[in-house]
PDB file of C-alpha atoms and ligand atoms in Angstrom:
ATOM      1  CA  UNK A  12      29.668  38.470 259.719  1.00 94.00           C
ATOM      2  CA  UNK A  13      28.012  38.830 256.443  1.00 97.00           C
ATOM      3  CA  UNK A  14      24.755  36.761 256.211  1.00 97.00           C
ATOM      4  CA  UNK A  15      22.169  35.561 253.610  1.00 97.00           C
ATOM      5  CA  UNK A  16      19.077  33.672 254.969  1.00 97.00           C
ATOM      6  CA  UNK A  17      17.027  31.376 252.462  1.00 97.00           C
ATOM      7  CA  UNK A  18      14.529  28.876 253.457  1.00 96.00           C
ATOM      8  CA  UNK A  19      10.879  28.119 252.939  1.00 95.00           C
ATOM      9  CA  UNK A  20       7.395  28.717 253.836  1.00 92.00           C
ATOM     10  CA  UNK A  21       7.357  27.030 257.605  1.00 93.00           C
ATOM     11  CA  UNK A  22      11.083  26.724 258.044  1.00 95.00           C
ATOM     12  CA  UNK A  23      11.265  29.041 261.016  1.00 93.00           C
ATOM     13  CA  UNK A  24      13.279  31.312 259.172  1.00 94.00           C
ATOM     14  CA  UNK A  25      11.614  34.366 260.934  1.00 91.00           C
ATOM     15  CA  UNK A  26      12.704  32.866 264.373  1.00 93.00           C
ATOM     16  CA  UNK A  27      16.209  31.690 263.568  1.00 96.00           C
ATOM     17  CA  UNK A  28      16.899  35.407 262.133  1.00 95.00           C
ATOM     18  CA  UNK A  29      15.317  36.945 265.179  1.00 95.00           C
ATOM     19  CA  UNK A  30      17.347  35.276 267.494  1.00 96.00           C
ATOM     20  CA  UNK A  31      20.528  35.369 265.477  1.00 97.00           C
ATOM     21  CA  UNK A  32      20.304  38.726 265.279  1.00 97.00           C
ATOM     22  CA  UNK A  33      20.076  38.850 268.730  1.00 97.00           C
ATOM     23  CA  UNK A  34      22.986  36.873 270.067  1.00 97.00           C
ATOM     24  CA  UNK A  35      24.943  38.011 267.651  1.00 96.00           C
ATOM     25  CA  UNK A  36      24.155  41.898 267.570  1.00 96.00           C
ATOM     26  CA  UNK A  37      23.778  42.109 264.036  1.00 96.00           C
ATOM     27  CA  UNK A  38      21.087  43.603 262.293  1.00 97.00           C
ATOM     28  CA  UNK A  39      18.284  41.589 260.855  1.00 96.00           C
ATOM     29  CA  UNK A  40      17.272  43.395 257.859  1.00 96.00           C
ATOM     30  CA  UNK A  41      13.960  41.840 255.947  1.00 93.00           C
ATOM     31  CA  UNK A  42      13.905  43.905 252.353  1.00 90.00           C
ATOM     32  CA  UNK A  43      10.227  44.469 252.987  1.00 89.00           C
ATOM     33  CA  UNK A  44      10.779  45.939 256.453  1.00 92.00           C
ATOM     34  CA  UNK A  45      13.155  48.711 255.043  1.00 94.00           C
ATOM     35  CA  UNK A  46      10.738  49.436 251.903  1.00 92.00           C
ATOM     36  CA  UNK A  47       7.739  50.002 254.466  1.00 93.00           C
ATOM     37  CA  UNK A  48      10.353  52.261 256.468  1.00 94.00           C
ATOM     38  CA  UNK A  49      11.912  53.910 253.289  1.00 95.00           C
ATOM     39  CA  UNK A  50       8.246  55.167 252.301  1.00 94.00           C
ATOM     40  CA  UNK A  51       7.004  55.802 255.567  1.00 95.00           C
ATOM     41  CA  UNK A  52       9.431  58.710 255.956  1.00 95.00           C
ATOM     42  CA  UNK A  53       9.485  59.610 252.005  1.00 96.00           C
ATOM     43  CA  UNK A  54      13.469  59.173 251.481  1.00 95.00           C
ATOM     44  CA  UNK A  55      14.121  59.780 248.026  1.00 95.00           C
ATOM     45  CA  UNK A  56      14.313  56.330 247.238  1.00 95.00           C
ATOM     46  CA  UNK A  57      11.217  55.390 249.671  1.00 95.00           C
ATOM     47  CA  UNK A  58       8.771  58.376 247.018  1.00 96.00           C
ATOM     48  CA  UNK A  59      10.329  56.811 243.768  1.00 95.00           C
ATOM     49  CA  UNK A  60       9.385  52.997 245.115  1.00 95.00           C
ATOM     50  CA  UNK A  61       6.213  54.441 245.979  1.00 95.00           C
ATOM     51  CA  UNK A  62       5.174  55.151 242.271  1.00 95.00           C
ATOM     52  CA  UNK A  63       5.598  51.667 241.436  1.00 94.00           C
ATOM     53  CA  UNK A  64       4.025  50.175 244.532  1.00 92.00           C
ATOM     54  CA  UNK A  65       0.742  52.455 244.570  1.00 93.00           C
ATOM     55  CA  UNK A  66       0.570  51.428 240.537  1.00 94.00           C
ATOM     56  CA  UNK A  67       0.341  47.604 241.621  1.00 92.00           C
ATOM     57  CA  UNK A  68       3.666  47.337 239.629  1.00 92.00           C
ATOM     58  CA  UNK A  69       6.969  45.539 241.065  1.00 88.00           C
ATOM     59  CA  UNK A  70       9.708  47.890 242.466  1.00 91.00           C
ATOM     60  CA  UNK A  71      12.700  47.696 240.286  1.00 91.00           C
ATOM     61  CA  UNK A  72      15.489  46.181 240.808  1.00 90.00           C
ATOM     62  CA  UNK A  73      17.918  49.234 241.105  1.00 91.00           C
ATOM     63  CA  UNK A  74      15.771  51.140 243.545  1.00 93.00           C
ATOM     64  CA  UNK A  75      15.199  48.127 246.201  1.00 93.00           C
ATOM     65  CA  UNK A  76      19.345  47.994 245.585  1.00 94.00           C
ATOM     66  CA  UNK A  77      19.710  51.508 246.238  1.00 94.00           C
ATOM     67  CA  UNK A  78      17.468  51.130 249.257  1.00 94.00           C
ATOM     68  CA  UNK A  79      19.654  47.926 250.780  1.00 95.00           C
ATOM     69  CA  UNK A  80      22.870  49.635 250.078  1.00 94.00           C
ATOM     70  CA  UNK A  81      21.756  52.601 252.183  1.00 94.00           C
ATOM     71  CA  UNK A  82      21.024  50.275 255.346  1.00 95.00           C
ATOM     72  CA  UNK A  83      24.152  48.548 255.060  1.00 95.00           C
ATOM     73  CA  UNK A  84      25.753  52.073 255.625  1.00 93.00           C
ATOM     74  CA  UNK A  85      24.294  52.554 258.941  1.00 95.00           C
ATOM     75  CA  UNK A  86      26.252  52.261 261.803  1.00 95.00           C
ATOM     76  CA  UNK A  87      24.679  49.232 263.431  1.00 95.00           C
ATOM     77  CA  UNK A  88      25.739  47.266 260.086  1.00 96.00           C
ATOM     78  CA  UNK A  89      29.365  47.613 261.272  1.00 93.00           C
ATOM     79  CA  UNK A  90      30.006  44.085 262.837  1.00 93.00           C
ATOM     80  CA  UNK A  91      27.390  42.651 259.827  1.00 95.00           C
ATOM     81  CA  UNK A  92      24.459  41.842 258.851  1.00 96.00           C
ATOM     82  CA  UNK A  93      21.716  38.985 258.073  1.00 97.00           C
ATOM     83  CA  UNK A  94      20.113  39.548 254.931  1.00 96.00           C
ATOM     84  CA  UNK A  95      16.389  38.190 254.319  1.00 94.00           C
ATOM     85  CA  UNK A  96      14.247  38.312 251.920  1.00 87.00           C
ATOM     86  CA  UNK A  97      17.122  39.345 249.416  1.00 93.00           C
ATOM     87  CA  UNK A  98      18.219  38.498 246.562  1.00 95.00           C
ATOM     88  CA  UNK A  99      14.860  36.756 244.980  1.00 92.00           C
ATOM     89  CA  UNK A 100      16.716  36.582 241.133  1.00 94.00           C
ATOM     90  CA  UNK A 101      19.630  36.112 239.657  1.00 95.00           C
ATOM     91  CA  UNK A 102      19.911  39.652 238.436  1.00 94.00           C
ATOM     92  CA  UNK A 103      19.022  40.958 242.213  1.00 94.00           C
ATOM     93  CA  UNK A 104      22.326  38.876 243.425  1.00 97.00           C
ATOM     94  CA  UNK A 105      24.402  40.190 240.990  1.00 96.00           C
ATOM     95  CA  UNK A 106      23.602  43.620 241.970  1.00 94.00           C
ATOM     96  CA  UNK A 107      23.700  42.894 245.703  1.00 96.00           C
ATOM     97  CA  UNK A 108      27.677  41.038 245.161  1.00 96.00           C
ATOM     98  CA  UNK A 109      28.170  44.313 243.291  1.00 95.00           C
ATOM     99  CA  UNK A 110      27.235  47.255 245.448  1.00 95.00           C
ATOM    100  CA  UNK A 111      28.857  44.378 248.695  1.00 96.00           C
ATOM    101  CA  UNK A 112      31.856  44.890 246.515  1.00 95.00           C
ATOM    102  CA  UNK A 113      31.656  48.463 246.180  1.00 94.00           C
ATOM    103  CA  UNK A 114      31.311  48.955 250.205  1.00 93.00           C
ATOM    104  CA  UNK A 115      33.593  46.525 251.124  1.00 94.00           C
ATOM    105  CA  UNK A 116      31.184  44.027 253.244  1.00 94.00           C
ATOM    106  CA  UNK A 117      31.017  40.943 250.769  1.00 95.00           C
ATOM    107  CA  UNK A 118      29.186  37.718 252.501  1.00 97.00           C
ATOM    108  CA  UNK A 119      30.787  35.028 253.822  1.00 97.00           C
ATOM    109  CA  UNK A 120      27.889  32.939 253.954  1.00 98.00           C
ATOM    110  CA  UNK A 121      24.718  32.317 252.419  1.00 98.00           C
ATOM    111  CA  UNK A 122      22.508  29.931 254.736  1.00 98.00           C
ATOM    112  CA  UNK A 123      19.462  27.396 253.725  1.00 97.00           C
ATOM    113  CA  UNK A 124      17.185  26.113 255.927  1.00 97.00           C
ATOM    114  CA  UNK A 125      16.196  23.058 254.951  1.00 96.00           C
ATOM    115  CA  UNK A 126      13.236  21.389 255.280  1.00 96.00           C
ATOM    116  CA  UNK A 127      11.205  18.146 253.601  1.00 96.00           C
ATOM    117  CA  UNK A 128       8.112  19.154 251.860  1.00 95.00           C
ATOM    118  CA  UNK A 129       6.101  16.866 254.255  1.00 95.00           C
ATOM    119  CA  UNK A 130       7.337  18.220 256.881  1.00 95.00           C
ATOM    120  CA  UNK A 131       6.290  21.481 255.430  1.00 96.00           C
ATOM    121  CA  UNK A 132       2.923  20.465 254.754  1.00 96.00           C
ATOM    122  CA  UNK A 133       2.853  19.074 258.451  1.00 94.00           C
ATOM    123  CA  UNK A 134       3.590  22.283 260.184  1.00 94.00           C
ATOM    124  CA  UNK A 135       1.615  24.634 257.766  1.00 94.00           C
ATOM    125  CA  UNK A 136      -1.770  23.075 256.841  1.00 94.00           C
ATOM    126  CA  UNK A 137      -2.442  22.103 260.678  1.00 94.00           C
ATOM    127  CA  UNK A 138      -3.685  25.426 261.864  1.00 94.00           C
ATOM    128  CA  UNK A 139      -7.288  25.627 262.670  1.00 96.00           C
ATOM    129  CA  UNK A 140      -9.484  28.700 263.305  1.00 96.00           C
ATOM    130  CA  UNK A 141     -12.256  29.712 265.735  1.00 97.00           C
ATOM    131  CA  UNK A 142     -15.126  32.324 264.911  1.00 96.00           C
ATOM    132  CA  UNK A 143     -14.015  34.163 268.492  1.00 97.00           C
ATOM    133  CA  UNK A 144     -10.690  34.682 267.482  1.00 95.00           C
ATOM    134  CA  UNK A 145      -8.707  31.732 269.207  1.00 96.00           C
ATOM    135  CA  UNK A 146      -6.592  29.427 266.503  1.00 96.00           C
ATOM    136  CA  UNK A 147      -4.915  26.040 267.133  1.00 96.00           C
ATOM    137  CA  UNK A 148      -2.429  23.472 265.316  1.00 95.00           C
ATOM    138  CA  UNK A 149      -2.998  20.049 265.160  1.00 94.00           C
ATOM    139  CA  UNK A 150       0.302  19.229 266.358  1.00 92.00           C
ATOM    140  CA  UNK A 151       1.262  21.920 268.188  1.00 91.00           C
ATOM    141  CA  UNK A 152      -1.823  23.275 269.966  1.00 95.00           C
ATOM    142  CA  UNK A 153      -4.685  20.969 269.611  1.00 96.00           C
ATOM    143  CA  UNK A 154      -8.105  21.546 271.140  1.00 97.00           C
ATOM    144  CA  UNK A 155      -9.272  18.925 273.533  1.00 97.00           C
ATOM    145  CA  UNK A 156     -11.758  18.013 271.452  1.00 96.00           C
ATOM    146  CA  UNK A 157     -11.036  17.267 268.011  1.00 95.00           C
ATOM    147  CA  UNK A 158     -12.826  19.979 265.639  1.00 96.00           C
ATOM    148  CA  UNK A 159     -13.959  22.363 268.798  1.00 97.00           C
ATOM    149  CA  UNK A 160     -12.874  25.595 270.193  1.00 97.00           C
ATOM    150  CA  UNK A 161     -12.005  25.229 273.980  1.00 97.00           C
ATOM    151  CA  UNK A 162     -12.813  28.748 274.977  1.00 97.00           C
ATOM    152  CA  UNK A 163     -16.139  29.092 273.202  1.00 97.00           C
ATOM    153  CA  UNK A 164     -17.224  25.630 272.228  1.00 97.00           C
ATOM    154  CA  UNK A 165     -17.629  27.121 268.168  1.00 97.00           C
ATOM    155  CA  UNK A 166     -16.774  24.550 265.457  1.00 97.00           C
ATOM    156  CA  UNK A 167     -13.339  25.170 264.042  1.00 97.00           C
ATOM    157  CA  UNK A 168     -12.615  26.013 260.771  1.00 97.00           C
ATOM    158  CA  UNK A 169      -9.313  25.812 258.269  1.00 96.00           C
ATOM    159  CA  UNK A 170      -8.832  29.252 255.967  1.00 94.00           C
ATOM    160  CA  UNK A 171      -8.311  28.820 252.593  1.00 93.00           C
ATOM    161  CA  UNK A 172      -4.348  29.840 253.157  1.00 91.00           C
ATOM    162  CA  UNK A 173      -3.473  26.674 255.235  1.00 93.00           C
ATOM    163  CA  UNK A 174      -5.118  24.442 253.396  1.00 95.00           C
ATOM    164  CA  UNK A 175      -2.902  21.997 252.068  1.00 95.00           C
ATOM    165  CA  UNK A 176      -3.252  21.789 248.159  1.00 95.00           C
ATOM    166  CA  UNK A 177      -2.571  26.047 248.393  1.00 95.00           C
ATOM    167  CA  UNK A 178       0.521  25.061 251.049  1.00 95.00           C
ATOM    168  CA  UNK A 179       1.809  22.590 248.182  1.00 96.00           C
ATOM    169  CA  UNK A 180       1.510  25.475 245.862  1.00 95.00           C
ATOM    170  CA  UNK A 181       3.162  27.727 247.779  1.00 94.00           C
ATOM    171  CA  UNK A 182       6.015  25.638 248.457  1.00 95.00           C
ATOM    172  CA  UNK A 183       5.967  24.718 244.704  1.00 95.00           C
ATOM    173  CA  UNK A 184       6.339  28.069 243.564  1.00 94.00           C
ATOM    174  CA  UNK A 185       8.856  29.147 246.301  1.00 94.00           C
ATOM    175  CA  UNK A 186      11.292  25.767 245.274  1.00 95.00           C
ATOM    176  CA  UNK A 187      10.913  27.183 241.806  1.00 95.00           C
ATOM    177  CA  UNK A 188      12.127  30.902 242.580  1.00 94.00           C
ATOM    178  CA  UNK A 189      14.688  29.929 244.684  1.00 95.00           C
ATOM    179  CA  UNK A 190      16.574  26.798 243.826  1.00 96.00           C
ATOM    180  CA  UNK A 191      18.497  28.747 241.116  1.00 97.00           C
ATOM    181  CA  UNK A 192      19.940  30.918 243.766  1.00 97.00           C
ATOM    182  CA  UNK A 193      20.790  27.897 245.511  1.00 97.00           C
ATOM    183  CA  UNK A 194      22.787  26.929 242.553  1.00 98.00           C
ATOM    184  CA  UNK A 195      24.288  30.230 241.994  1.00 98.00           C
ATOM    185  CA  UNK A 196      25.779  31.046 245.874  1.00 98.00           C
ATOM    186  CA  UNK A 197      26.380  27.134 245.843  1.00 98.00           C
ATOM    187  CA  UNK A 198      28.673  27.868 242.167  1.00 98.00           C
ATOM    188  CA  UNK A 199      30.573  30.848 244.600  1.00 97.00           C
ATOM    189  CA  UNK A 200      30.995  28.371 247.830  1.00 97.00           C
ATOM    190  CA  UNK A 201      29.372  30.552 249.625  1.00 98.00           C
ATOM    191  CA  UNK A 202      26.521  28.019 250.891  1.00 98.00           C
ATOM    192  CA  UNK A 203      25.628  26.030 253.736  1.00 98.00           C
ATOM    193  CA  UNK A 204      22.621  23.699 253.718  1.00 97.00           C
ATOM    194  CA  UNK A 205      20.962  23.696 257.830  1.00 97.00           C
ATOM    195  CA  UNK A 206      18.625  20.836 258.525  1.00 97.00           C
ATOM    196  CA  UNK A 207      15.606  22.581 259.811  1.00 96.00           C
ATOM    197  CA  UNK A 208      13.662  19.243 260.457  1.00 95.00           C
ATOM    198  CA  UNK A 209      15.120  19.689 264.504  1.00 92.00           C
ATOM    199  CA  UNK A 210      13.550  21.442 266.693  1.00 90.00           C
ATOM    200  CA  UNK A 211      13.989  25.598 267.363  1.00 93.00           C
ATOM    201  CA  UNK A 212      17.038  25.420 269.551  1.00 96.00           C
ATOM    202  CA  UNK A 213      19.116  22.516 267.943  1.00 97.00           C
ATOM    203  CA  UNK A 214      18.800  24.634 264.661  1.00 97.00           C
ATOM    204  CA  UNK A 215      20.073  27.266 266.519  1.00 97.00           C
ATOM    205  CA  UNK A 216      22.845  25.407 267.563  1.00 97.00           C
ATOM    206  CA  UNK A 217      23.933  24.075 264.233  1.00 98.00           C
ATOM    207  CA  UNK A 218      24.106  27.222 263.061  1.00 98.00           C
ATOM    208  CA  UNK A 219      25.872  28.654 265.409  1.00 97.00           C
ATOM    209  CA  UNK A 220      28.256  26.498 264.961  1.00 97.00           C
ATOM    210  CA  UNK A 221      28.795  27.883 260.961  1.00 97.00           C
ATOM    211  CA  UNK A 222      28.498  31.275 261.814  1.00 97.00           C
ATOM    212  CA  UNK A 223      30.678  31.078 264.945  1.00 96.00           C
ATOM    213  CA  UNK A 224      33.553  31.347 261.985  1.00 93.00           C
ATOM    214  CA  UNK A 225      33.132  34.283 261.282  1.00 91.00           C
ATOM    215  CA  UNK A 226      33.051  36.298 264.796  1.00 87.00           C
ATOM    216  CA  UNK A 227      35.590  38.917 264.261  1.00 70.00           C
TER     217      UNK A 227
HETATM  218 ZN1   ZN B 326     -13.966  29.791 269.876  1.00 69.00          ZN
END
């Protein structure tokens, strides 16, 4: 079972993948995960993406490839694997097809969590801060009293990240990076639009029921 995850800021991306990975003992393998590890133990590949990282600069394409390829040859990538963060461009997906070619595991199917922008906007401009540490969402963890921590009694306060003009942004820029990808694994039939606007466990479900297809 040879999986691609895309979906926005506030999709629950992170959860889905955790869990899928779980049920369906695959490995869930974020591209920035494996670059921390790579350089962490100073693999060939982890020293040379070092360079470019400790210069500020963007590591290239063909070492983050070369990285990827490497963890789909470990062992626990035998029944498959769920693939996040990966490809962000054109060019990246045409090298990951390739070297998925070269090994043999080509996807099946390239996943996209959908969501409405509102929606978006909803779930990621409604978290609140206290000075003491505690945080709440407006819809999902609201204080008792509007504007107020409960523990401490400290006014609450939104950071600058969940505000909802840089949310917009962020969801602007991510539509912009990714839609062509959604085009191109759309062009192979390799894509499957989720509706992420249900709850945790009915998106779950529904995609169980795609990948279920593809249980050896
Ligand atoms: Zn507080």
């Amino acid at each position: 079972m040879n999986v691609v995850l895309f979906g926005p800021p506030g999709a629950g991306k992170g959860t889905q993948a955790k869990e899928l990975s779980n049920y369906y003992d695959i490995p869930h393998i974020s591209t920035g995960d494996i670059l921390r590890a790579n350089v962490k133990e100073g693999t060939k590949l982890g020293k040379e993406a070092e360079q470019y990282m400790n210069r500020g600069e963007l590591v290239p394409d063909e070492v983050l490839i070369g990285i990827i390829k490497n963890r789909l040859a470990e062992p626990d990538c035998k029944k498959g694997y769920l693939l996040d963060g990966y490809p962000r461009t054109i060019p990246q997906a045409d090298a990951l097809a390739g070297i998925l070619e070269e090994i043999g595991m080509p996807l099946d199917v390239v996943l996209n969590i959908d969501v409405p922008d509102e929606e978006l906007v909803g779930r990621l401009s409604g978290r609140y801060m206290c000075k003491c540490g505690e945080s709440y969402h407006i819809r999902f963890n609201p204080p008792q009293k509007e504007g107020i921590c409960d523990s401490c009694g400290g006014q609450l306060y939104q950071r600058d990240d969940d505000k909802e003009e840089v949310i917009r942004q962020r969801l602007e820029s991510y539509k912009n990076k990714t839609q062509p990808l959604i085009d191109y694994y759309a062009n192979k039939n390799l894509l499957v639009h989720i509706n992420g606007e249900k709850g945790i466990n009915s998106v779950f479900d529904d995609i169980r029921v795609v990948l279920d297809k593809y249980v050896n």
